[in-house]
Short mmCIF file of C-alpha atoms in Angstrom, two decimals:
data_model
loop_
_atom_site.label_atom_id
_atom_site.label_comp_id
_atom_site.label_asym_id
_atom_site.label_seq_id
_atom_site.Cartn_x
_atom_site.Cartn_y
_atom_site.Cartn_z
CA GLY A 193 0.01 -0.01 -0.02
CA GLU A 194 0.95 3.68 0.02
CA ASP A 195 3.59 4.77 2.38
CA VAL A 196 5.09 8.07 3.58
CA GLU A 197 8.47 8.12 5.38
CA GLN A 198 10.22 10.89 7.31
CA SER A 199 13.26 11.05 9.50
CA LEU A 200 12.19 11.11 13.12
CA PHE A 201 14.34 13.95 14.52
CA LEU A 202 15.98 17.22 13.48
CA SER A 203 17.82 19.67 15.71
CA VAL A 204 18.86 23.10 14.61
CA ARG A 205 20.01 26.36 16.16
CA GLU A 206 17.83 29.39 16.34
CA GLY A 207 18.23 31.53 13.25
CA ASP A 208 19.44 28.62 11.07
CA SER A 209 17.36 27.07 8.27
CA SER A 210 15.62 23.77 8.91
CA VAL A 211 15.00 21.23 6.16
CA ILE A 212 12.63 18.39 6.80
CA ASN A 213 12.51 15.67 4.19
CA CYS A 214 9.79 13.17 3.20
CA THR A 215 9.52 10.39 0.65
CA TYR A 216 6.35 8.74 -0.54
CA THR A 217 5.52 5.78 -2.69
CA ASP A 218 2.31 6.57 -4.46
CA SER A 219 3.12 7.76 -7.94
CA SER A 220 -0.45 8.97 -8.41
CA SER A 221 -0.24 11.41 -5.44
CA THR A 222 -2.14 14.50 -6.23
CA TYR A 223 -1.76 16.65 -3.14
CA LEU A 224 1.17 16.79 -0.70
CA TYR A 225 0.88 18.44 2.64
CA TRP A 226 2.87 19.60 5.60
CA TYR A 227 1.16 19.81 8.96
CA LYS A 228 2.55 21.05 12.27
CA GLN A 229 1.62 19.56 15.65
CA GLU A 230 2.50 21.31 18.88
CA PRO A 231 2.49 19.35 22.12
CA GLY A 232 -1.01 18.35 23.15
CA ALA A 233 -2.59 19.99 20.15
CA GLY A 234 -4.20 18.93 16.89
CA LEU A 235 -2.60 19.26 13.47
CA GLN A 236 -2.31 22.64 11.84
CA LEU A 237 -2.08 22.76 8.05
CA LEU A 238 1.08 24.68 7.18
CA THR A 239 1.11 24.48 3.47
CA TYR A 240 0.33 22.10 0.60
CA ILE A 241 1.47 21.65 -3.02
CA PHE A 242 -0.16 20.11 -6.03
CA SER A 243 1.80 17.38 -7.74
CA ASN A 244 2.14 19.46 -10.98
CA MET A 245 4.20 22.05 -9.07
CA ASP A 246 7.91 21.95 -8.22
CA MET A 247 8.05 24.58 -5.60
CA LYS A 248 5.90 26.68 -3.35
CA GLN A 249 6.95 29.55 -1.13
CA ASP A 250 4.94 31.02 1.68
CA GLN A 251 6.80 33.53 3.88
CA ARG A 252 9.48 31.53 5.78
CA LEU A 253 8.30 28.22 4.34
CA THR A 254 9.54 26.71 1.07
CA VAL A 255 8.23 23.48 -0.22
CA LEU A 256 10.20 21.52 -2.90
CA LEU A 257 8.74 18.59 -4.76
CA ASN A 258 10.83 16.11 -6.82
CA LYS A 259 8.12 14.07 -8.39
CA LYS A 260 10.56 11.76 -10.20
CA ASP A 261 12.23 10.75 -6.88
CA LYS A 262 8.93 11.08 -4.94
CA HIS A 263 10.69 13.40 -2.56
CA LEU A 264 9.14 16.36 -0.71
CA SER A 265 10.93 18.83 1.54
CA LEU A 266 9.99 21.62 3.87
CA ARG A 267 12.48 24.39 4.45
CA ILE A 268 11.88 26.79 7.35
CA ALA A 269 14.10 29.91 7.07
CA ASP A 270 15.31 31.71 10.17
CA THR A 271 13.98 28.98 12.50
CA GLN A 272 12.64 30.20 15.83
CA THR A 273 12.13 28.42 19.11
CA GLY A 274 8.36 28.64 18.43
CA ASP A 275 8.90 26.35 15.44
CA SER A 276 9.72 23.44 17.74
CA ALA A 277 7.01 20.90 17.03
CA ILE A 278 6.32 17.73 15.07
CA TYR A 279 5.99 18.18 11.36
CA PHE A 280 3.95 15.65 9.38
CA CYS A 281 4.19 15.02 5.74
CA ALA A 282 1.05 13.69 4.09
CA GLU A 283 -0.20 12.73 0.66
CA SER A 284 -3.45 12.07 -0.98
CA SER A 285 -4.37 10.73 -4.33
CA ASN A 286 -7.30 9.19 -6.13
CA THR A 287 -5.91 5.74 -5.27
CA GLY A 288 -8.35 4.63 -2.56
CA GLY A 289 -10.63 7.66 -2.89
CA PHE A 290 -8.30 10.53 -1.91
CA LYS A 291 -7.50 8.99 1.48
CA THR A 292 -4.78 11.03 3.23
CA ILE A 293 -1.71 9.06 4.26
CA PHE A 294 0.54 10.55 6.95
CA GLY A 295 4.18 10.04 7.77
CA ALA A 296 5.19 9.31 11.36
CA GLY A 297 6.38 12.87 11.80
CA THR A 298 9.65 14.70 12.29
CA ARG A 299 10.38 16.15 15.64
CA LEU A 300 12.08 19.49 15.24
CA PHE A 301 14.11 20.80 18.17
CA VAL A 302 15.23 24.43 18.02
CA LYS A 303 18.11 25.38 20.33
CA ALA A 304 18.39 28.93 21.54
CA ASN B 65 -15.80 30.85 12.45
CA ALA B 66 -15.00 28.28 15.06
CA GLY B 67 -12.73 25.46 14.07
CA VAL B 68 -13.28 21.76 14.36
CA MET B 69 -14.40 20.97 17.92
CA GLN B 70 -13.80 17.71 19.71
CA ASN B 71 -14.88 16.58 23.11
CA PRO B 72 -13.92 15.40 25.54
CA ARG B 73 -10.31 16.43 25.20
CA HIS B 74 -9.27 13.69 27.60
CA LEU B 75 -11.14 10.50 28.34
CA VAL B 76 -10.26 7.76 30.75
CA ARG B 77 -11.96 4.39 30.62
CA ARG B 78 -11.45 1.07 32.31
CA ARG B 79 -11.09 -2.07 30.16
CA GLY B 80 -14.52 -3.27 29.02
CA GLN B 81 -16.24 0.15 29.15
CA GLU B 82 -17.46 2.17 26.17
CA ALA B 83 -15.85 5.29 24.83
CA ARG B 84 -17.82 7.96 22.92
CA LEU B 85 -15.83 10.65 21.10
CA ARG B 86 -17.62 13.61 19.59
CA CYS B 87 -16.66 15.85 16.74
CA SER B 88 -18.38 18.96 15.43
CA PRO B 89 -17.00 19.96 12.05
CA MET B 90 -16.36 23.51 10.97
CA LYS B 91 -19.40 25.50 9.95
CA GLY B 92 -20.28 24.66 6.39
CA HIS B 93 -18.30 21.40 6.30
CA SER B 94 -20.35 18.28 5.65
CA HIS B 95 -17.42 15.80 5.39
CA VAL B 96 -15.81 14.30 8.48
CA TYR B 97 -12.75 12.04 8.90
CA TRP B 98 -11.53 10.21 11.97
CA TYR B 99 -7.86 9.33 12.51
CA ARG B 100 -6.02 7.55 15.25
CA GLN B 101 -2.52 8.46 16.45
CA LEU B 102 -0.66 5.90 18.50
CA PRO B 103 2.24 7.20 20.62
CA GLU B 104 5.28 8.13 18.51
CA GLU B 105 3.41 7.36 15.30
CA GLY B 106 1.66 9.31 12.55
CA LEU B 107 -2.04 9.48 12.02
CA LYS B 108 -3.83 6.49 10.60
CA PHE B 109 -7.04 6.99 8.69
CA MET B 110 -10.05 5.24 10.24
CA VAL B 111 -13.26 6.38 8.53
CA TYR B 112 -14.74 9.07 6.29
CA LEU B 113 -18.32 10.14 6.67
CA GLN B 114 -20.70 12.51 5.01
CA LYS B 115 -23.94 13.54 6.61
CA GLU B 116 -25.81 10.35 7.51
CA ASN B 117 -23.51 8.16 5.33
CA ILE B 118 -20.35 6.20 5.85
CA ILE B 119 -18.29 6.73 2.71
CA ASP B 120 -15.06 4.81 3.56
CA GLU B 121 -14.49 2.76 6.65
CA SER B 122 -11.52 0.79 5.37
CA GLY B 123 -9.32 1.93 8.28
CA MET B 124 -11.75 1.03 10.98
CA PRO B 125 -11.17 -2.15 13.00
CA LYS B 126 -13.91 -4.65 12.14
CA GLU B 127 -15.09 -5.17 15.73
CA ARG B 128 -15.96 -2.85 18.59
CA PHE B 129 -15.59 0.40 16.58
CA SER B 130 -18.38 2.31 14.92
CA ALA B 131 -18.94 5.86 13.62
CA GLU B 132 -21.90 7.93 12.70
CA PHE B 133 -22.60 11.40 11.44
CA PRO B 134 -26.30 12.11 11.91
CA LYS B 135 -28.27 14.76 10.12
CA GLU B 136 -28.29 16.83 13.31
CA GLY B 137 -25.52 16.95 15.83
CA PRO B 138 -21.90 15.90 15.95
CA SER B 139 -20.16 12.91 14.46
CA ILE B 140 -19.57 10.17 17.03
CA LEU B 141 -16.80 7.64 17.18
CA ARG B 142 -17.87 4.81 19.50
CA ILE B 143 -15.52 2.19 20.87
CA GLN B 144 -17.16 -0.66 22.74
CA GLN B 145 -15.47 -2.82 25.30
CA VAL B 146 -12.26 -0.84 25.25
CA VAL B 147 -8.86 -2.56 25.61
CA ARG B 148 -5.49 -1.07 26.58
CA GLY B 149 -4.43 -1.06 22.92
CA ASP B 150 -7.15 1.47 22.17
CA SER B 151 -5.29 4.07 24.16
CA ALA B 152 -4.37 6.76 21.64
CA ALA B 153 -5.16 10.23 20.42
CA TYR B 154 -8.21 10.32 18.12
CA PHE B 155 -8.36 13.24 15.72
CA CYS B 156 -11.31 14.38 13.76
CA ALA B 157 -10.96 16.50 10.59
CA SER B 158 -13.52 18.11 8.32
CA SER B 159 -13.63 19.50 4.82
CA PRO B 160 -16.30 21.42 2.86
CA ALA B 161 -16.56 19.23 -0.17
CA GLY B 162 -15.00 15.88 0.00
CA PRO B 163 -11.48 14.45 0.44
CA ARG B 164 -10.04 16.45 -2.48
CA ASP B 165 -10.42 19.44 -0.21
CA THR B 166 -8.02 20.44 2.50
CA GLN B 167 -8.87 18.83 5.82
CA TYR B 168 -8.94 20.90 8.95
CA PHE B 169 -8.19 19.16 12.25
CA GLY B 170 -9.61 19.29 15.67
CA PRO B 171 -7.51 19.27 18.83
CA GLY B 172 -8.01 15.56 19.40
CA THR B 173 -9.37 13.38 22.17
CA ARG B 174 -6.80 11.55 24.16
CA LEU B 175 -8.21 8.18 25.30
CA THR B 176 -6.49 6.39 28.09
CA VAL B 177 -7.64 2.82 28.91
CA LEU B 178 -6.72 1.69 32.39
#
């Protein structure tokens, strides 16, 4: 079945850029998402990209999509301590009725 | 416009009891999704409902779990005869027009089974 994989941890210093990577297996993925989850909270949609796009920029966030390699990344510029959270990559496609498949999440630690 | 509401936020049950989790979608959203998050894992799809209909329940365990989304009132996820392995965070999401649309998540219900 479809699968989404992410590295589990990332640690950066405040002010540096963070890059969180994700790979997926479903070649028919249509939408790819990045969600943020703070401790004890639900998921907040950060940004999403259509599969026919290579890049999307939104303020400090840059999403890059390499469809050939099925690789998605999220770059956070000028990372702040408030960015410390779990970041989930997710994809949906018309395989199985646009069910959204989530990765296990990357825990971002930002050191002051 | 209030977001997706879930209650209770925390629920403690003893083995064998029933758990009822409620989800009120965002105003104007008629599509609801339930996900389960086990500790240190991502979200796993359970069920997708539209008003009064179950559209896709392929992620739902075959026994003890049921979901509904009545014409009036919140969506309910019901777990009968809970076991320790049911302890997890259960998230509800809603969208205005089906799974092609972006899903907006509630804060989750954290179920602990003693």
